[in-house]
Amino acid sequence: GQNIDQPTEMTATEGAIVQINCTYQTSGFNGLFWYQQHAGEAPTFLSYNVLDGLEEKGRFSSFLSRSKGYSYLLLKELQMKDSASYLCAGPNRDDKIIFGKGTRLHILP
Amino acid sequence: KAGVTQTPRYLIKTRGQQVTLSCSPISGHRSVSWYQQTPGQGLQFLFEYFSETQRNKGNFPGRFSGRQFSNSRSEMNVSTLELGDSALYLCASRDRTNTGELFFGEGSRLTVL
């Protein structure tokens, strides 16, 4: 199968930095997406990495290593509003976008 | 530009009934994908339509079907509903000429009693 794995839950403190990891089968995917989903809302796009390396967008950065089948989302200067689920997703060879089960991030004051 | 619109937002059905959900994509987007989201399984891919043709299909039984119209609007249908079909059904559209980023609607929350 084509699995995407990420931790189920994480907890971090307001103002801190947190890294959410995602691993996938290297033979399956062409790049990685990260989405944010607040409770009761639709997922919204955060980033898409198709090449290896780090891409930074304000407080959020995303990293990809295609050879290792590994990606992470880095959130800096955490705010209470960052409490949400973070979904890792990849387009497979058939161009289906397959999602991991999501990481629920809890921010403590 | 208006976003992805899904109707109805909430619905309650009983086992054995059928349901039809509707999705209007962002103007100009020709691809529409459907996902089922449950707390235990996350987002699971149902199918994708592009220019009225089903391009991809997930691992769901034949009770789940869909179609796309010439104006890119899409519908999905679930027949002979089961309790386990209770979920949030999300529709997403994308413009095939760019990175393929999905734009999601708010979803249709189906409860089967």
Coordinates of C-alpha atoms in Angstrom, one line a residue, chain A:
Chain A
G1 CA 0.0 0.0 0.0
Q2 CA 0.9 3.6 0.0
N3 CA 1.0 4.7 3.7
I4 CA 1.7 8.0 5.2
D5 CA 2.5 8.0 8.9
Q6 CA 2.5 10.8 11.3
P7 CA 2.1 11.1 15.1
T8 CA -1.4 11.1 16.4
E9 CA -1.1 13.9 18.9
M10 CA 1.5 16.4 20.1
T11 CA 1.5 19.1 22.8
A12 CA 3.6 22.3 22.8
T13 CA 3.7 25.6 24.7
E14 CA 2.7 29.0 23.4
G15 CA 5.8 30.8 22.0
A16 CA 7.8 27.6 21.5
I17 CA 8.7 25.7 18.4
V18 CA 7.3 22.3 17.4
Q19 CA 8.2 19.9 14.6
I20 CA 5.6 17.5 13.2
N21 CA 7.1 14.6 11.3
C22 CA 5.7 12.6 8.4
T23 CA 7.1 9.5 6.8
Y24 CA 6.0 7.8 3.6
Q25 CA 7.0 5.0 1.2
T26 CA 9.6 6.5 -1.2
S27 CA 8.4 4.7 -4.2
G28 CA 4.9 6.1 -4.0
F29 CA 4.8 9.8 -3.9
N30 CA 5.7 12.9 -5.9
G31 CA 6.1 15.6 -3.3
L32 CA 4.4 16.3 0.0
F33 CA 1.6 18.6 1.0
W34 CA 0.8 19.9 4.5
Y35 CA -2.7 21.1 5.4
Q36 CA -4.1 22.6 8.6
Q37 CA -7.5 21.7 9.8
H38 CA -9.2 23.4 12.8
A39 CA -11.9 21.5 14.5
G40 CA -15.2 21.6 12.6
E41 CA -13.6 23.4 9.6
A42 CA -12.2 22.4 6.2
P43 CA -8.5 21.6 5.7
T44 CA -6.5 24.6 4.3
F45 CA -3.3 24.4 2.3
L46 CA -0.1 25.2 4.1
S47 CA 2.7 24.1 1.8
Y48 CA 3.9 21.8 -1.0
N49 CA 7.4 20.5 -1.3
V50 CA 8.4 18.8 -4.6
L51 CA 12.1 19.2 -4.2
D52 CA 14.4 18.3 -1.3
G53 CA 15.1 20.9 1.2
L54 CA 13.4 23.5 3.5
E55 CA 10.8 26.0 2.4
E56 CA 9.9 28.8 4.7
K57 CA 6.7 30.7 4.8
G58 CA 6.6 33.1 7.8
R59 CA 6.3 31.1 11.0
F60 CA 5.8 27.8 9.2
S61 CA 8.5 25.9 7.3
S62 CA 8.3 22.5 5.6
F63 CA 11.1 20.1 4.8
L64 CA 11.3 17.2 2.4
S65 CA 13.8 14.4 1.9
R66 CA 12.7 12.3 -1.1
S67 CA 15.4 9.6 -0.6
K68 CA 14.4 9.1 3.0
G69 CA 10.6 9.4 2.5
Y70 CA 10.6 12.0 5.2
S71 CA 9.0 15.4 5.7
Y72 CA 8.4 17.7 8.6
L73 CA 6.4 20.8 9.3
L74 CA 8.1 23.3 11.7
L75 CA 5.9 25.8 13.5
K76 CA 7.7 28.7 15.3
E77 CA 6.5 31.2 17.8
L78 CA 3.5 29.1 18.5
Q79 CA 0.2 30.8 19.1
M80 CA -3.0 29.5 20.6
K81 CA -4.7 29.7 17.2
D82 CA -2.2 27.1 15.9
S83 CA -4.1 24.4 17.9
A84 CA -5.4 22.3 15.0
S85 CA -4.8 19.0 13.2
Y86 CA -1.9 19.0 10.7
L87 CA -2.3 16.7 7.7
C88 CA 0.5 15.4 5.6
A89 CA -0.5 14.3 2.1
G90 CA 1.1 13.2 -1.1
P91 CA 0.1 12.7 -4.7
N92 CA 0.9 9.1 -5.7
R93 CA 1.8 7.9 -9.2
D94 CA -1.9 8.0 -10.2
D95 CA -2.1 11.6 -9.0
K96 CA -4.5 10.6 -6.1
I97 CA -3.7 12.8 -3.2
I98 CA -3.5 10.4 -0.2
F99 CA -3.6 11.8 3.4
G100 CA -2.1 10.7 6.6
K101 CA -4.4 10.4 9.6
G102 CA -3.3 13.8 10.9
T103 CA -1.5 15.1 14.0
R104 CA -3.6 16.9 16.5
L105 CA -1.5 19.7 18.0
H106 CA -2.4 21.1 21.4
I107 CA -1.0 24.4 22.5
L108 CA -0.7 25.1 26.2
P109 CA -0.6 28.7 27.5

